[in-house]
Amino acid sequence: QVQLVESGGGLVQAGGSLRLSCVFAGRTFSTYSMAWFRRAPGREREFVATISWGGRTTDYANFVKGRFTISRDNAKNTVYLQMNSLKPEDTAVYYCAGKSGGWTSREIEYEYWGQGTQITVSV
């Protein structure tokens, strides 16, 4: 059974940085593309970033380009999301997700999900 466990959330001031981690267990991590999504209060869950199984390809939502960086360490079965220049509108629950095979920004294609970690950005 696949388990994804996020960590690194918390409260940060606008302009600050946080790094999220997501540990993957139960399958061969290096064969899974990974992604981060988020759900802000009162809004639907939305795509943030994705990374291919080998780490060579990444893709980002326009609203995080230049501020967030997704990466992975296949030796540690972990995917990361480095978030810089945080804004109050980045406040949300952030979820990591995994799918076998190729990467995508489409939420429906992700097979496995973490429980989410709260990010709150204060003014």
Coordinates of N, CA, C and O in Angstrom, one line a residue, residues 18-120:
L18 N 9.4 28.6 2.7 CA 9.2 27.3 3.4 C 9.6 26.2 2.4 O 9.5 26.4 1.2
R19 N 9.9 25.1 3.0 CA 10.2 23.9 2.2 C 9.4 22.7 2.7 O 9.5 22.3 3.8
L20 N 8.5 22.2 1.7 CA 7.7 21.1 2.0 C 8.4 19.8 1.6 O 9.1 19.8 0.6
S21 N 8.2 18.7 2.3 CA 8.7 17.4 2.0 C 7.6 16.4 1.9 O 6.6 16.6 2.7
C22 N 7.7 15.4 1.1 CA 6.7 14.4 1.0 C 7.5 13.0 0.9 O 8.2 12.8 -0.1
V23 N 7.3 12.2 1.8 CA 8.0 10.9 1.8 C 7.0 9.9 1.2 O 5.9 9.8 1.7
F24 N 7.5 9.1 0.3 CA 6.7 8.1 -0.5 C 7.1 6.7 0.0 O 8.3 6.4 0.1
A25 N 6.2 5.8 0.3 CA 6.5 4.5 0.7 C 5.5 3.5 0.1 O 4.3 3.8 -0.1
G26 N 6.0 2.3 -0.1 CA 5.1 1.2 -0.6 C 5.2 0.8 -2.0 O 4.7 -0.2 -2.4
R27 N 5.9 1.6 -2.8 CA 6.2 1.2 -4.2 C 7.5 1.7 -4.6 O 8.2 2.4 -3.8
T28 N 8.0 1.5 -5.8 CA 9.2 2.0 -6.3 C 9.1 3.4 -6.6 O 8.6 3.7 -7.7
F29 N 9.6 4.3 -5.8 CA 9.4 5.7 -5.9 C 9.9 6.2 -7.3 O 9.3 7.1 -7.9
S30 N 11.0 5.7 -7.7 CA 11.6 6.2 -9.0 C 10.8 5.9 -10.2 O 11.2 6.4 -11.3
T31 N 9.7 5.2 -10.1 CA 8.9 4.9 -11.3 C 7.6 5.8 -11.2 O 6.7 5.6 -12.1
Y32 N 7.5 6.7 -10.2 CA 6.3 7.5 -10.1 C 6.6 9.0 -10.3 O 7.6 9.5 -9.8
S33 N 5.8 9.6 -11.1 CA 5.8 11.0 -11.3 C 5.1 11.6 -10.0 O 4.1 11.0 -9.5
M34 N 5.6 12.8 -9.6 CA 5.0 13.4 -8.4 C 4.5 14.8 -8.6 O 5.0 15.4 -9.6
A35 N 3.7 15.2 -7.8 CA 3.1 16.6 -8.0 C 2.7 17.2 -6.6 O 2.5 16.4 -5.7
W36 N 2.6 18.5 -6.6 CA 2.0 19.2 -5.5 C 0.7 19.9 -6.0 O 0.7 20.5 -7.1
F37 N -0.3 19.8 -5.2 CA -1.5 20.5 -5.4 C -1.8 21.3 -4.1 O -1.2 21.1 -3.1
R38 N -2.8 22.2 -4.2 CA -3.2 23.0 -3.0 C -4.7 23.3 -3.1 O -5.3 23.4 -4.1
R39 N -5.2 23.4 -1.9 CA -6.6 23.9 -1.8 C -6.7 25.0 -0.8 O -6.4 24.9 0.4
A40 N -7.1 26.2 -1.3 CA -7.2 27.4 -0.5 C -8.7 27.4 0.1 O -9.6 26.7 -0.5
P41 N -8.9 28.1 1.2 CA -10.2 28.1 1.7 C -11.3 28.6 0.7 O -11.1 29.6 0.0
G42 N -12.3 27.8 0.6 CA -13.4 28.2 -0.3 C -13.2 27.9 -1.7 O -14.0 28.3 -2.6
R43 N -12.0 27.3 -2.1 CA -11.7 27.1 -3.5 C -11.5 25.6 -3.7 O -11.2 24.8 -2.8
E44 N -11.5 25.2 -5.0 CA -11.2 23.8 -5.4 C -9.7 23.6 -5.3 O -8.9 24.5 -5.4
R45 N -9.3 22.3 -5.2 CA -7.9 22.0 -5.2 C -7.4 22.3 -6.6 O -8.0 22.1 -7.6
E46 N -6.1 22.8 -6.6 CA -5.5 23.2 -7.9 C -4.1 22.7 -8.0 O -3.4 22.5 -7.0
F47 N -3.6 22.6 -9.2 CA -2.3 22.1 -9.5 C -1.3 23.2 -9.1 O -1.5 24.4 -9.4
V48 N -0.1 22.8 -8.6 CA 0.9 23.7 -8.3 C 2.2 23.4 -9.1 O 2.7 24.2 -9.8
A49 N 2.7 22.1 -9.0 CA 3.9 21.7 -9.7 C 4.0 20.2 -9.8 O 3.3 19.5 -9.1
T50 N 4.7 19.8 -10.9 CA 4.9 18.4 -11.1 C 6.3 18.1 -11.5 O 7.0 19.0 -12.0
I51 N 6.8 16.9 -11.3 CA 8.1 16.5 -11.7 C 8.1 15.0 -12.2 O 7.3 14.2 -11.6
S52 N 8.8 14.8 -13.2 CA 8.9 13.4 -13.8 C 9.6 12.5 -12.9 O 10.2 12.8 -11.9
W53 N 9.4 11.2 -13.2 CA 9.9 10.1 -12.3 C 11.4 10.3 -12.2 O 12.0 9.9 -11.2
G54 N 12.1 10.7 -13.2 CA 13.6 10.8 -13.2 C 14.0 12.2 -12.7 O 15.2 12.4 -12.5
G55 N 13.1 13.1 -12.6 CA 13.5 14.4 -12.1 C 13.9 15.4 -13.2 O 14.2 16.6 -12.9
R56 N 13.9 15.0 -14.5 CA 14.5 15.8 -15.5 C 13.5 16.9 -16.0 O 13.8 17.9 -16.6
T57 N 12.2 16.6 -15.8 CA 11.1 17.5 -16.3 C 10.3 18.0 -15.2 O 9.9 17.2 -14.3
T58 N 10.0 19.3 -15.2 CA 9.1 19.9 -14.2 C 8.2 20.8 -14.9 O 8.4 21.3 -16.1
D59 N 7.1 21.1 -14.3 CA 6.1 22.0 -14.8 C 5.4 22.7 -13.6 O 5.3 22.1 -12.6
Y60 N 5.0 23.9 -13.9 CA 4.5 24.7 -12.8 C 3.2 25.5 -13.2 O 3.1 25.8 -14.4
A61 N 2.4 25.7 -12.2 CA 1.3 26.6 -12.5 C 1.9 28.0 -12.6 O 2.9 28.4 -12.0
N62 N 1.2 28.8 -13.5 CA 1.7 30.2 -13.7 C 1.9 31.0 -12.5 O 2.9 31.8 -12.4
F63 N 1.0 30.8 -11.5 CA 1.1 31.7 -10.4 C 2.2 31.4 -9.4 O 2.4 32.1 -8.4
V64 N 3.0 30.3 -9.6 CA 4.1 30.0 -8.8 C 5.5 30.0 -9.6 O 6.5 29.8 -9.0
K65 N 5.4 30.2 -10.8 CA 6.6 30.2 -11.6 C 7.6 31.3 -11.2 O 7.2 32.4 -11.0
G66 N 8.8 30.9 -11.0 CA 9.8 31.8 -10.5 C 9.9 31.9 -9.0 O 10.8 32.5 -8.4
R67 N 8.9 31.4 -8.3 CA 8.9 31.4 -6.8 C 9.0 30.1 -6.2 O 9.7 29.9 -5.1
F68 N 8.4 29.0 -6.8 CA 8.4 27.7 -6.2 C 9.3 26.8 -7.1 O 9.4 26.9 -8.3
T69 N 10.0 25.8 -6.4 CA 10.8 24.8 -7.1 C 10.5 23.4 -6.6 O 10.5 23.2 -5.4
I70 N 10.1 22.5 -7.5 CA 9.9 21.2 -7.1 C 11.1 20.4 -7.5 O 11.8 20.6 -8.5
S71 N 11.4 19.4 -6.6 CA 12.6 18.6 -6.8 C 12.3 17.2 -6.1 O 11.4 17.1 -5.4
R72 N 13.2 16.3 -6.4 CA 13.1 15.0 -5.8 C 14.4 14.3 -5.5 O 15.4 14.6 -6.2
D73 N 14.4 13.5 -4.5 CA 15.6 12.7 -4.2 C 15.2 11.2 -4.2 O 14.6 10.7 -3.3
N74 N 15.4 10.5 -5.3 CA 15.0 9.1 -5.4 C 15.6 8.2 -4.4 O 15.1 7.1 -4.1
A75 N 16.8 8.6 -4.0 CA 17.5 7.7 -3.0 C 16.8 7.8 -1.6 O 16.9 6.9 -0.8
K76 N 16.1 8.9 -1.4 CA 15.4 9.2 -0.1 C 13.9 9.0 -0.3 O 13.1 9.3 0.7
N77 N 13.4 8.6 -1.5 CA 12.0 8.5 -1.7 C 11.2 9.7 -1.3 O 10.1 9.6 -0.7
T78 N 11.7 10.9 -1.6 CA 11.2 12.1 -1.2 C 11.1 13.1 -2.3 O 12.0 13.3 -3.1
V79 N 9.9 13.9 -2.3 CA 9.8 15.0 -3.2 C 9.6 16.2 -2.4 O 9.1 16.2 -1.2
Y80 N 10.2 17.3 -2.9 CA 10.2 18.6 -2.2 C 9.5 19.7 -2.9 O 9.4 19.7 -4.2
L81 N 9.1 20.7 -2.2 CA 8.6 21.9 -2.8 C 9.2 23.1 -2.0 O 8.8 23.4 -0.9
Q82 N 10.1 23.8 -2.7 CA 10.7 25.0 -2.1 C 9.9 26.1 -2.5 O 9.7 26.4 -3.7
M83 N 9.4 26.9 -1.5 CA 8.5 28.0 -1.8 C 9.2 29.3 -1.3 O 9.4 29.4 0.0
N84 N 9.4 30.2 -2.2 CA 10.0 31.4 -1.8 C 9.1 32.6 -2.2 O 8.1 32.4 -2.9
S85 N 9.4 33.7 -1.6 CA 8.5 34.9 -1.9 C 7.1 34.6 -1.7 O 6.2 35.0 -2.5
L86 N 6.8 34.0 -0.6 CA 5.4 33.6 -0.3 C 4.5 34.8 -0.2 O 4.9 35.9 0.3
K87 N 3.2 34.6 -0.6 CA 2.2 35.7 -0.6 C 1.0 35.2 0.2 O 0.8 34.0 0.3
P88 N 0.3 36.1 0.8 CA -0.9 35.7 1.5 C -1.9 34.7 0.7 O -2.5 33.8 1.2
E89 N -1.9 35.0 -0.6 CA -2.8 34.1 -1.4 C -2.2 32.7 -1.6 O -2.9 31.9 -2.2
D90 N -1.0 32.5 -1.2 CA -0.5 31.1 -1.2 C -1.0 30.3 0.0 O -0.8 29.1 0.1
T91 N -1.7 30.9 0.9 CA -2.3 30.2 2.1 C -3.3 29.1 1.6 O -4.2 29.4 0.8
A92 N -3.0 27.9 2.0 CA -3.8 26.7 1.5 C -3.2 25.5 2.2 O -2.2 25.5 2.9
V93 N -4.0 24.4 2.0 CA -3.5 23.1 2.4 C -2.8 22.5 1.2 O -3.4 22.5 0.1
Y94 N -1.6 22.1 1.3 CA -0.8 21.6 0.2 C -0.7 20.1 0.3 O -0.4 19.5 1.3
Y95 N -0.9 19.4 -0.9 CA -1.0 18.0 -1.0 C 0.1 17.5 -1.9 O 0.2 18.1 -3.0
C96 N 0.8 16.4 -1.6 CA 1.6 15.8 -2.6 C 0.8 14.6 -3.2 O -0.1 14.0 -2.5
A97 N 1.1 14.3 -4.4 CA 0.4 13.2 -5.1 C 1.4 12.5 -6.0 O 2.4 13.0 -6.5
G98 N 1.1 11.2 -6.3 CA 1.9 10.4 -7.1 C 1.1 9.6 -8.1 O 0.0 9.2 -7.9
K99 N 1.8 9.4 -9.3 CA 1.1 8.5 -10.3 C 2.3 7.7 -11.0 O 3.4 8.3 -11.2
S100 N 2.0 6.5 -11.4 CA 2.9 5.8 -12.1 C 3.0 6.3 -13.5 O 2.1 6.9 -14.1
G101 N 4.2 6.3 -14.1 CA 4.4 6.7 -15.5 C 4.6 8.2 -15.6 O 5.1 8.9 -14.7
G102 N 4.2 8.8 -16.7 CA 4.5 10.1 -17.1 C 3.8 11.2 -16.2 O 2.8 11.0 -15.6
W103 N 4.4 12.4 -16.2 CA 3.9 13.5 -15.4 C 2.7 14.2 -16.1 O 2.6 14.1 -17.3
T104 N 2.0 14.8 -15.3 CA 0.8 15.6 -15.8 C 0.4 16.6 -14.7 O 0.7 16.4 -13.5
S105 N -0.3 17.6 -15.1 CA -0.9 18.6 -14.2 C -2.4 18.2 -13.9 O -3.0 18.9 -13.1
R106 N -2.9 17.2 -14.5 CA -4.3 16.8 -14.3 C -4.5 16.0 -13.0 O -4.0 14.9 -12.8
E107 N -5.2 16.6 -12.1 CA -5.4 16.0 -10.8 C -6.0 14.6 -10.8 O -5.7 13.7 -10.1
I108 N -6.9 14.4 -11.8 CA -7.7 13.2 -11.8 C -6.8 12.0 -12.1 O -7.1 10.8 -11.8
E109 N -5.6 12.2 -12.7 CA -4.7 11.1 -13.1 C -3.8 10.7 -11.9 O -3.2 9.6 -12.1
Y110 N -3.8 11.4 -10.8 CA -3.0 11.0 -9.7 C -3.6 9.9 -8.9 O -4.8 10.0 -8.5
E111 N -2.9 8.9 -8.6 CA -3.4 7.7 -7.9 C -3.4 7.8 -6.4 O -4.2 7.2 -5.7
Y112 N -2.3 8.4 -5.9 CA -2.1 8.4 -4.5 C -1.9 9.8 -4.0 O -1.3 10.7 -4.7
W113 N -2.4 10.1 -2.7 CA -2.4 11.4 -2.2 C -2.0 11.4 -0.7 O -2.3 10.4 0.0
G114 N -1.3 12.4 -0.3 CA -1.0 12.6 1.1 C -2.1 13.2 1.8 O -3.2 13.6 1.2
Q115 N -2.0 13.4 3.1 CA -3.0 14.0 3.9 C -3.1 15.5 3.9 O -4.1 16.1 4.3
G116 N -2.1 16.1 3.4 CA -2.0 17.5 3.3 C -1.3 18.2 4.5 O -1.3 17.7 5.6
T117 N -0.7 19.4 4.2 CA -0.1 20.1 5.2 C -0.5 21.6 5.0 O -0.5 22.1 3.9
Q118 N -0.8 22.3 6.1 CA -1.3 23.6 6.1 C -0.1 24.7 5.9 O 0.8 24.6 6.7
I119 N -0.3 25.6 5.0 CA 0.6 26.7 4.9 C -0.2 28.0 5.1 O -1.3 28.1 4.4
T120 N 0.2 28.8 6.0 CA -0.5 30.1 6.2 C 0.5 31.2 6.1 O 1.5 31.2 6.8

